Coordinates of C-alpha atoms in Angstrom, one line a residue:
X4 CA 111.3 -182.9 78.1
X5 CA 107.6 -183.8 78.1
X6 CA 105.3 -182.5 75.0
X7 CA 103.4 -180.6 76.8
X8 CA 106.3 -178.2 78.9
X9 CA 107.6 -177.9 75.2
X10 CA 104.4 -176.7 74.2
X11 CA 104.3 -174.7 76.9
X12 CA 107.8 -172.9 76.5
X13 CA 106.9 -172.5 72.6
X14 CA 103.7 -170.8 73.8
X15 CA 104.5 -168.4 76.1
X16 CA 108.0 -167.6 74.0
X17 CA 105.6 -166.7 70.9
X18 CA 103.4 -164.7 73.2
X19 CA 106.5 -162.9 74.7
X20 CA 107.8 -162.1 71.3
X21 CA 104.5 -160.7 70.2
X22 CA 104.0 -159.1 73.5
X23 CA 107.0 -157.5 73.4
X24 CA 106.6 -156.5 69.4
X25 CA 103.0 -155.2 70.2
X26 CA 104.1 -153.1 73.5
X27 CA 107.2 -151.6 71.8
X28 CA 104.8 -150.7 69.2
X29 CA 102.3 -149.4 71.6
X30 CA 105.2 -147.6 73.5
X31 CA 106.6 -145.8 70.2
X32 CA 103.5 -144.8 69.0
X33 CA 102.6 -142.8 72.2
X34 CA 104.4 -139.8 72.1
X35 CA 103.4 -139.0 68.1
X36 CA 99.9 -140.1 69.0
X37 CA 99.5 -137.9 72.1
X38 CA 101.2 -135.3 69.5
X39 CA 98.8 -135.8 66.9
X40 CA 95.8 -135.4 69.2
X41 CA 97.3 -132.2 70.7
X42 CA 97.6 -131.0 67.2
X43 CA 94.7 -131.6 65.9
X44 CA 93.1 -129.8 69.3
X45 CA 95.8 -126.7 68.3
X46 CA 93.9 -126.6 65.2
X47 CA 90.7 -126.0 66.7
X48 CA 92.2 -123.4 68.9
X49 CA 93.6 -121.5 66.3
X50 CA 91.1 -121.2 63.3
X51 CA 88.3 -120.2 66.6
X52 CA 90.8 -117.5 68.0
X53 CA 91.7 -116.9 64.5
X54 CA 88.0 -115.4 64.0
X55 CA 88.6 -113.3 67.3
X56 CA 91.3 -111.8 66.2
X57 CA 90.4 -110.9 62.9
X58 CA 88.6 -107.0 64.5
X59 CA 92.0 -106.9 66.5
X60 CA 94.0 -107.2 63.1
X61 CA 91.6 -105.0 61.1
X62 CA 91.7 -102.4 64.4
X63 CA 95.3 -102.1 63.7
X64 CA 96.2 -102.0 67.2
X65 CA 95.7 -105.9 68.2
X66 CA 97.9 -105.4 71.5
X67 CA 94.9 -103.9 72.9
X68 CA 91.9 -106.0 71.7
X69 CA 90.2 -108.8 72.4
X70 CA 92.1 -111.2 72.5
X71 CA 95.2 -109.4 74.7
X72 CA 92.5 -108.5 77.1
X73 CA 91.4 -112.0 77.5
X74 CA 95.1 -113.2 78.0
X75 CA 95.5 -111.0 80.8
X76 CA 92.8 -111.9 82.5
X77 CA 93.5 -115.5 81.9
X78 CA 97.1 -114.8 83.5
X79 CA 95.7 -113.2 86.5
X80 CA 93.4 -116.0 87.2
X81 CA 95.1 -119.4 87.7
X82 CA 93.0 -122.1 87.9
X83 CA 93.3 -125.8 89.2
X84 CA 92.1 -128.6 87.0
X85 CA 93.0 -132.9 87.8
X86 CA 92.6 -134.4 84.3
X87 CA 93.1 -138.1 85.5
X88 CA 95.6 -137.7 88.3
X89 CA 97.5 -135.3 86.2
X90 CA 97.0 -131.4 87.8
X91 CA 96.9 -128.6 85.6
X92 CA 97.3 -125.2 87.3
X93 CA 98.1 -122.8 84.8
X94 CA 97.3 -121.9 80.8
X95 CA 100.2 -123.4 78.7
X96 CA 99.1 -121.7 75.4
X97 CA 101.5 -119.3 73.8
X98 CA 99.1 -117.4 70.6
X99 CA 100.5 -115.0 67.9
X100 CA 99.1 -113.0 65.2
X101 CA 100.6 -111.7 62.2
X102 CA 99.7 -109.3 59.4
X103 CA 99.7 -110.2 56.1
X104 CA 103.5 -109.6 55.7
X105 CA 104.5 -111.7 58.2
X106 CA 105.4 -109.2 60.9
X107 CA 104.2 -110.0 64.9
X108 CA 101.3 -107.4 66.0
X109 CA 100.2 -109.4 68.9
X110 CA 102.2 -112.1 71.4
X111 CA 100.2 -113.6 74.3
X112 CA 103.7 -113.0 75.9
X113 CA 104.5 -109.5 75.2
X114 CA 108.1 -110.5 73.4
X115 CA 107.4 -111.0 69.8
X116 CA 105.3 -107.6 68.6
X117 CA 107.1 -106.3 65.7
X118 CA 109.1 -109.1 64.9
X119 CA 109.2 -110.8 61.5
X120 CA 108.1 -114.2 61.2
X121 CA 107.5 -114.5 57.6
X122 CA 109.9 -117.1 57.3
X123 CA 108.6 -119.3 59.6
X124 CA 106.8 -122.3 58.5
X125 CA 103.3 -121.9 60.1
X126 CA 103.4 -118.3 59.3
X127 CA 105.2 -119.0 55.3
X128 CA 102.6 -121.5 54.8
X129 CA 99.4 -120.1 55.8
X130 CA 99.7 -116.8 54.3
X131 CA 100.0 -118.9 50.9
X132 CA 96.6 -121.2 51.9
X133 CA 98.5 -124.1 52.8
X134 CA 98.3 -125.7 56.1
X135 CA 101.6 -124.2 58.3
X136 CA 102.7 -125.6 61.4
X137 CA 106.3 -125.9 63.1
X138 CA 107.5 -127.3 66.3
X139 CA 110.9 -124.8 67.2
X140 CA 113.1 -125.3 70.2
X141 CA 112.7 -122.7 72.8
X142 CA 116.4 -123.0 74.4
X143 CA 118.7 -124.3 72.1
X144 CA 120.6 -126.2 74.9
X145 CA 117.7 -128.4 75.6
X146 CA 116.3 -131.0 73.0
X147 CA 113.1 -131.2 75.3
X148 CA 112.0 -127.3 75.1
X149 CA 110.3 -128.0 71.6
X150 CA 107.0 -125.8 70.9
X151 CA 104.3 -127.0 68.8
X152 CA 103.0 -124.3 66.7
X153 CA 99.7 -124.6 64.3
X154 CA 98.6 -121.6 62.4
X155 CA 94.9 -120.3 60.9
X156 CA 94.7 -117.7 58.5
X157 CA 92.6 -114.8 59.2
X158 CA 90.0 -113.7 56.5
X159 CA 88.2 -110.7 55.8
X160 CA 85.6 -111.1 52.9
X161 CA 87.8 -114.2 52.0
X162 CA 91.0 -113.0 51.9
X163 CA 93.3 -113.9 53.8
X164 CA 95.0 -110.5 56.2
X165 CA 97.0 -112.7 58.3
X166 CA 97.9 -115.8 60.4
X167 CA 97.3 -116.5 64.3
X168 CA 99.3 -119.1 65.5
X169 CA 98.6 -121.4 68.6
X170 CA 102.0 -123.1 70.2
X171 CA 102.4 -125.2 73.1
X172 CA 105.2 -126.7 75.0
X173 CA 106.0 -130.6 74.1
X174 CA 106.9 -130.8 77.8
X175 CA 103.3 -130.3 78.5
X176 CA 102.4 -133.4 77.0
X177 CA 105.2 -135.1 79.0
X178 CA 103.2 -136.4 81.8
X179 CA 100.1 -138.0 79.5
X180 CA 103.0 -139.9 77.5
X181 CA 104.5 -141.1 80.6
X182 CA 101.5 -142.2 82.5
X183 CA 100.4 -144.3 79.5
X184 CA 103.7 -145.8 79.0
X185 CA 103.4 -147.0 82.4
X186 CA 100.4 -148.5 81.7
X187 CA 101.0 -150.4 78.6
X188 CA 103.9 -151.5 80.3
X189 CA 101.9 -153.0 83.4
X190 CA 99.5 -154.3 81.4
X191 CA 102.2 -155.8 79.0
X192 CA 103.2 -157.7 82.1
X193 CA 99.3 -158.5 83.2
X194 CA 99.6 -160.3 79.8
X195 CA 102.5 -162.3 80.4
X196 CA 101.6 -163.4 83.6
X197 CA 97.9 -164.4 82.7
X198 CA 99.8 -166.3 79.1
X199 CA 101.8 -168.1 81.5
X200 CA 98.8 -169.3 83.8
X201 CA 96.7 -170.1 80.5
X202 CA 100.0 -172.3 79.4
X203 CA 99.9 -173.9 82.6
X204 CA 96.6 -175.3 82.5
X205 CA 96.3 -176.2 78.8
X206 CA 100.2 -177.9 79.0
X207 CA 98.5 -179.9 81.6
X208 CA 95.4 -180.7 79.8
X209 CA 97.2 -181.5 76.7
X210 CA 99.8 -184.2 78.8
X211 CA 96.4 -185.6 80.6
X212 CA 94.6 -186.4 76.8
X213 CA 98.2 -187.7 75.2
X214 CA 98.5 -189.9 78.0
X215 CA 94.5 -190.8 77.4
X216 CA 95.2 -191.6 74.1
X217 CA 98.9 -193.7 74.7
X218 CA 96.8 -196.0 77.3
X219 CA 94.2 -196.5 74.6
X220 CA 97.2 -196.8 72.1
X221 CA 99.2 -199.6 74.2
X222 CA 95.5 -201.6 75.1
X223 CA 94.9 -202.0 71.2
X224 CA 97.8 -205.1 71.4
X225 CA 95.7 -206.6 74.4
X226 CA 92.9 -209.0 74.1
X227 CA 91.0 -206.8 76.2
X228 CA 91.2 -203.0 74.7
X229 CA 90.3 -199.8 76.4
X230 CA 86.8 -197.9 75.4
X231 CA 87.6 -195.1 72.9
X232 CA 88.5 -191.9 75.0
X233 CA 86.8 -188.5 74.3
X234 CA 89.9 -186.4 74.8
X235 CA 87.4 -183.0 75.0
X236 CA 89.0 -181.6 71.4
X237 CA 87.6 -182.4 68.2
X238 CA 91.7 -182.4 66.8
X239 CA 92.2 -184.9 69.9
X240 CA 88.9 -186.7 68.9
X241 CA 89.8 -187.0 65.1
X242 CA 93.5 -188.5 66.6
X243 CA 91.2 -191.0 68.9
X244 CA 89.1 -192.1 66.0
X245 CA 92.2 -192.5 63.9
X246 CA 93.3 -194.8 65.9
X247 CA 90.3 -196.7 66.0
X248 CA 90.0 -196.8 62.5
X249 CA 93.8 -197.9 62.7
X250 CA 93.0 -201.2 64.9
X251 CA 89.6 -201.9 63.4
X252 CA 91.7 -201.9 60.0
X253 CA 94.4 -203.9 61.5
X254 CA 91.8 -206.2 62.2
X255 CA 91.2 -206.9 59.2
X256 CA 87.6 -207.4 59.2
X257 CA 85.4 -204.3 58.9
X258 CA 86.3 -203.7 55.3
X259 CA 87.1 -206.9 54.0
X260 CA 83.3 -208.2 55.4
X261 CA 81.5 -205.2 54.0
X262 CA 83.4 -206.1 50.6
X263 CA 82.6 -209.5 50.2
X264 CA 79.1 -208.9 51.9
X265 CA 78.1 -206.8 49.6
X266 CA 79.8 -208.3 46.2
X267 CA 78.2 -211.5 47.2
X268 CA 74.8 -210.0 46.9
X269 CA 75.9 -208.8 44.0
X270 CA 77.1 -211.9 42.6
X271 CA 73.5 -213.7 43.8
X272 CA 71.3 -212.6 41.5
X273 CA 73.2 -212.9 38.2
X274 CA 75.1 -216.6 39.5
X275 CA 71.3 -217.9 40.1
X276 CA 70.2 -216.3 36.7
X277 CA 73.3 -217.9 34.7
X278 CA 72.6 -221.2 36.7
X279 CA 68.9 -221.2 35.9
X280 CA 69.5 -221.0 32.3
X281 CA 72.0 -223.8 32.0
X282 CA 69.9 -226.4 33.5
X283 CA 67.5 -225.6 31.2
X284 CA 69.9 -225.7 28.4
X285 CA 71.1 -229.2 29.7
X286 CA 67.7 -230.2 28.7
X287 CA 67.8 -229.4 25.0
X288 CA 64.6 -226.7 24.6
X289 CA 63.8 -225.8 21.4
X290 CA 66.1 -223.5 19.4
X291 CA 63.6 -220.3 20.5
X292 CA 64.1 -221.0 23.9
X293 CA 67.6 -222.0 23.9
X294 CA 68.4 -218.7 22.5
X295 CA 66.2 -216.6 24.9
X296 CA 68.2 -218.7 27.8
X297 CA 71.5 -218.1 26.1
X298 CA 71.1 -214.3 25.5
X299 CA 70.0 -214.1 29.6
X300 CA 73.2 -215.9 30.3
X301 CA 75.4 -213.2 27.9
X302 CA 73.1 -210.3 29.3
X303 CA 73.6 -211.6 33.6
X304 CA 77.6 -212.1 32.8
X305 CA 78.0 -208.3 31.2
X306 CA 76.5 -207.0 34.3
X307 CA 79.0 -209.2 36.1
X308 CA 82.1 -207.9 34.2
X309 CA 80.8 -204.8 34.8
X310 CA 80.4 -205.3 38.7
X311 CA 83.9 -206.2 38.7
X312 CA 85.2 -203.3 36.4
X313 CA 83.7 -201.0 38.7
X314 CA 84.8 -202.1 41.7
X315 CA 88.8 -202.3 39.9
X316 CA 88.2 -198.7 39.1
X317 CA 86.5 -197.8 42.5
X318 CA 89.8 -199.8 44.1
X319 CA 92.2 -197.9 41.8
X320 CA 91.0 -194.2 42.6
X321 CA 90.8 -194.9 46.0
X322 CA 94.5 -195.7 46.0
X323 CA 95.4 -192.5 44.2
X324 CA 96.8 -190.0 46.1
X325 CA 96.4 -187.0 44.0
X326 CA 95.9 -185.7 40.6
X327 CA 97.7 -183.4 38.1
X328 CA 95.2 -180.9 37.8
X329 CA 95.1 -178.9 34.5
X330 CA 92.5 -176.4 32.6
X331 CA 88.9 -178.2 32.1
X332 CA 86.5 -176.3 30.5
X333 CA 83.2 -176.4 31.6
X334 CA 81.5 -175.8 28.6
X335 CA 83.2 -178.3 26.7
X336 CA 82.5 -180.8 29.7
X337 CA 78.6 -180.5 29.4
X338 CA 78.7 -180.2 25.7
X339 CA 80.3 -183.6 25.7
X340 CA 78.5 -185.2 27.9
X341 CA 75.1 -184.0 26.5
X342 CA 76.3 -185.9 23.2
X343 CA 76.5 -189.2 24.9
X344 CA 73.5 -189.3 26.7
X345 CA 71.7 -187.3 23.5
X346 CA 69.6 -190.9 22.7
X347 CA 69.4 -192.1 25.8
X348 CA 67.4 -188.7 26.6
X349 CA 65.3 -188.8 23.7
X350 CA 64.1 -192.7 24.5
X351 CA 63.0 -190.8 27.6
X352 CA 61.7 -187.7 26.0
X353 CA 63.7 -186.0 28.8
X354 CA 65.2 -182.3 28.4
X355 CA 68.4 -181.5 29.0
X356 CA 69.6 -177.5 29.7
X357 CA 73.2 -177.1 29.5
X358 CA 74.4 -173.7 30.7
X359 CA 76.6 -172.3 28.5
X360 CA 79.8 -170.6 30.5
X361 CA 83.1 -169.3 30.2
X362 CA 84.0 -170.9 33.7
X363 CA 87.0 -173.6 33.8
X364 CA 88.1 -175.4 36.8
X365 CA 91.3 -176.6 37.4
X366 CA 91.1 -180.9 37.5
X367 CA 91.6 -184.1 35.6
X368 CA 89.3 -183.9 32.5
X369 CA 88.4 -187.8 32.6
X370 CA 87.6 -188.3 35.8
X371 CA 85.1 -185.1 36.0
X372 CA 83.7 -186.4 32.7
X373 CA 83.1 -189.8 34.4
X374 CA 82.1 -188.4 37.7
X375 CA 79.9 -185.6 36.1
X376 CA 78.2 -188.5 33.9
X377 CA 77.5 -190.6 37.3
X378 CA 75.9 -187.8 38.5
X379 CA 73.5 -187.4 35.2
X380 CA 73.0 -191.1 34.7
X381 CA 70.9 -190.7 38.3
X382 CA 69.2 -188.3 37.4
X383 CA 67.9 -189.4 34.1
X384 CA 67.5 -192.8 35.6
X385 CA 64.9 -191.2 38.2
X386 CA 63.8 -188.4 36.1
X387 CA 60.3 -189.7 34.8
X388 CA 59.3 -189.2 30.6
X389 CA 58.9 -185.7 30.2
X390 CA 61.1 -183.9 33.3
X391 CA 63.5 -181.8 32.6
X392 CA 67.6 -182.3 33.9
X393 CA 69.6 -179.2 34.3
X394 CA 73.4 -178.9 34.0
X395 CA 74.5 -175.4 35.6
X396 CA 78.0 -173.7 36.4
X397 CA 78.4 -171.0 38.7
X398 CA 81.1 -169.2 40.6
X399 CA 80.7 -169.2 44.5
X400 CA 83.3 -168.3 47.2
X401 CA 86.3 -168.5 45.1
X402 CA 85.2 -171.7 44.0
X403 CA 83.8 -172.9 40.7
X404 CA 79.7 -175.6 41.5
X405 CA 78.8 -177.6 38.9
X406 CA 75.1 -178.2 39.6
X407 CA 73.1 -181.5 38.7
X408 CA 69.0 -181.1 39.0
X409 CA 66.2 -183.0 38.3
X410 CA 62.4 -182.7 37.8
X411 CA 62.1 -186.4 39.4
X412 CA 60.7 -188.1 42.8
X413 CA 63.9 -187.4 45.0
X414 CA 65.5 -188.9 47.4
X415 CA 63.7 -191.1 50.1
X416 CA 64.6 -189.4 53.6
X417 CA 66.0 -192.9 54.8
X418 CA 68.3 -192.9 52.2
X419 CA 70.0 -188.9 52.3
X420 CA 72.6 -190.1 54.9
X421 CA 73.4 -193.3 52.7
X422 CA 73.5 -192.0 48.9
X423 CA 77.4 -192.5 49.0
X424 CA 77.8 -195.4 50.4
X425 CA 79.7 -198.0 48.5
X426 CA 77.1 -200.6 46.6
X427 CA 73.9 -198.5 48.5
X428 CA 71.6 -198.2 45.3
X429 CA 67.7 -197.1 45.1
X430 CA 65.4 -198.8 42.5
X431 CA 65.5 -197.2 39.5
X432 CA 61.6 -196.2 37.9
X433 CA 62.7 -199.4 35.8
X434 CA 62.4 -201.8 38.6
X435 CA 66.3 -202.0 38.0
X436 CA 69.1 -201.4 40.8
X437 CA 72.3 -200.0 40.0
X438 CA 75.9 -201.2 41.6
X439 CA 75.9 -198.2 44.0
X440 CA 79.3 -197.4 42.9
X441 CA 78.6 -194.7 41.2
X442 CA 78.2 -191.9 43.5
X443 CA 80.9 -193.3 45.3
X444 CA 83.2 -192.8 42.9
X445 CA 82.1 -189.2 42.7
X446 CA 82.9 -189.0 46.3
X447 CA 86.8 -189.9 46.0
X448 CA 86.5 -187.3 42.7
X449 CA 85.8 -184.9 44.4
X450 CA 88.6 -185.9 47.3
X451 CA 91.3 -186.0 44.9
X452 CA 90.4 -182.6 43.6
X453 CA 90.3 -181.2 47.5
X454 CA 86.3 -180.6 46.1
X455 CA 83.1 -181.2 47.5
X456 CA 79.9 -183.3 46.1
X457 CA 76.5 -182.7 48.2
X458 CA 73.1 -184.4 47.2
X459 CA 69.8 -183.1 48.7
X460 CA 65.9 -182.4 47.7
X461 CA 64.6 -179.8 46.1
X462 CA 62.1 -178.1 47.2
X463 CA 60.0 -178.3 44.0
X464 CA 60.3 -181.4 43.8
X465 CA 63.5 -183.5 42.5
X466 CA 67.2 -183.7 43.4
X467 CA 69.9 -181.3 43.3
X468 CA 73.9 -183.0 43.4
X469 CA 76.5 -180.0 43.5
X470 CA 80.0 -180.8 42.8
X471 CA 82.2 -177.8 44.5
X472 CA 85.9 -177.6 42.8
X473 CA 88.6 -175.1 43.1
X474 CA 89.0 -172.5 39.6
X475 CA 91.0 -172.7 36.7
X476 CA 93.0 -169.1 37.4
X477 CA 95.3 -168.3 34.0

């Protein structure tokens, strides 16, 4: 079976399962909903009629007051009413009211008056200032004859004289549950129908890009290969551009020419340096200049040994694959790294603010030290005599920035889209250039610790680097 019609039956068998979840839900939660809203209108009802009655209670003859003249009139004239294709045509209300001792002095339908419903919950509760309600069965036989009842107490200068209670037949709400029923279903199948035609068309777009990207794929071992495709998805376009990567790796000349490019402009400088000097030697200068030749020759093969140390340690981290990440303080990471640089800083007359924080983050101590020291040795490098370098910790997102400013001359606009480039350097205000490892290597920290390192301008002048890593949680 083809990728895409499995995609497609995995599709629409997740939305059918959460369509039918969701419309059972919907379906279940109807009937209480509709309930709910009838109650909370049976409220309203009863605490207004509950104020009409209360002359009819103090009377002490509520059969004829107010409100049992208004229920016969409201018997004797029927009215018609279409509530969204459902037709009402008669009052459905059955109302109550009881003294303070429970007992019935008025019924809407002339059956209860002189009962005792004390006991009953609506009346039981309200007379104690609790909210009553019930919902009895009005023929035992039938489980569908329940009637909602909601009570209101009556007051008189705050007390409360009795209850007036505000039923109505469950069966009323019948045909406002069933109509939306119906509708949730229908539309529950509207949803189906339009999943499966949205299934259709992205099963068939996602077969058209896979076979895109296996013609690609199979031109790659031809002498002639096919232009990259745009498959129209960025996931699609990273799986393109993988494979790109993949032949132009396979190659085996993209990297391997950039390397040697750029460690044999490296190498120039110092080999023509170290080369100058010994032809001079050969010629047996005095002592003085013998040693000033000898001591270039030591200085030109450090920096080489360093060149290559570098690019053995760049080399090793990018083969790691991850890190064991344990508790890093930040505090103790700037106080240590301010004690190394502490003379280099003074030759400069540079100041250095180290925030002092409680924050940890969750990493490999060295390899923040090292990468948090790259970041410092640039900015003391192009901070001039007398700036000012800030080392700052703050908490943003969930996450845990370890911010690197200086009061120098930023970063060239050319150069913002370069900075991590491997061997990419700027001159330094010493006429000096650096490897250009060194932000690289911050760059595959901050990978290995699924972080983030950003470099940009300041505004006032100066460069900000912010290294984004995840929290130390204890």
């Amino acid at each position: 079976m083809r990728i895409g019609m499995r995609l497609l039956l995995g599709y629409f068998l997740i939305v059918a399962i959460a369509a039918w979840f969701v419309l059972s839900i919907f379906v279940q939660e109807v009937k209480p909903g509709v309930r709910r809203a009838t109650e909370g209108t049976l409220i309203d009802t009863a605490t207004l009629l509950a104020e009409v009655g209360r002359d009819d209670l103090l009377s002490g003859n509520a059969q004829q007051g107010k409100l049992a003249q208004a229920f016969s009139q409201l018997h004797q004239q029927p009215f018609r009413a279409n509530i969204g294709g459902i037709h009402k045509v008669r009052n459905e209300y059955h109302v109550y009211m009881t003294n303070a001792q429970g007992r019935v002095v008025f019924d809407s339908a002339g059956l209860a008056v002189g009962k005792d419903y004390s006991r009953w919950n609506d009346v039981w509760l309200t007379l104690r200032g609790e909210y009553g309600a019930r919902s009895t069965l009005s023929n035992p036989d039938d489980p569908e004859s329940t009637v909602m009842y909601v009570a209101a107490p009556v007051r008189d200068q705050g007390k409360i004289i009795g209850v007036l209670s505000v039923g109505k037949p469950n069966v009323a709400m019948a045909p406002v549950i069933h109509r939306s029923e119906r509708r949730i279903l229908w539309a529950g199948g509207a949803l189906l129908g339009i999943a499966l035609l949205i299934g259709l068309v992205v099963a068939g777009w996602i077969n058209r890009s896979i076979g895109t990207l296996s013609r690609y794929a199979d031109s790659v071992t031809t002498d002639v290969p096919l232009p990259l495709p745009n498959p129209g998805s960025s996931e699609l376009r990273k799986l393109a551009q993988a494979l790109e990567n993949m032949r132009i790796r396979l190659e085996g000349k993209n990297d391997i020419e950039h390397y040697v490019h750029a460690l044999t402009h490296e190498l120039k400088s110092p080999i023509a340096a170290i080369r100058g000097a010994a032809e001079i030697l050969t010629e047996q200068p005095p002592p003085q200049v013998a040693a000033r030749f000898i001591d270039n020759i030591l200085v030109q093969n450090a920096r080489m040994q360093s060149l290559v140390e570098k690019l053995l340690t760049q080399a090793r981290l990018e083969n790691r694959v991850e890190i064991v990440p344990v508790s890093v303080s930040v505090n103790t990471l700037f106080t240590r790294l301010a004690d190394t640089r502490a003379a280099l800083l003074a030759a400069k007359n540079i100041t250095l603010i180290c925030d002092n924080t409680s924050l940890s983050v969750a990493g490999d101590p060295d390899l923040l030290e090292q990468a948090l020291g790259n970041l410092l040795d640039n900015a003391i490098d192009f901070t001039p005599p007398g700036g000012v370098i800030s080392l700052i910790a703050r908490e943003a997102q969930m996450q845990v920035q370890l911010i690197v400013t200086d009061s120098g001359s930023g970063i060239p606009d050319y150069a913002l889209a370069r900075v991590f480039e491997r061997f990419y350097s700027l001159p330094r205000d010493n006429g000096l250039k650096s490897s250009g490892l060194g932000l690289a290597f911050v760059q595959e920290v901050a990978r290995l610790h699924q972080g983030e390192i950003t470099l940009h301008n300041r505004e006032e002048g100066g460069a900000i680097a912010t290294l984004t890593l995840h929290p130390h949680f204890t």
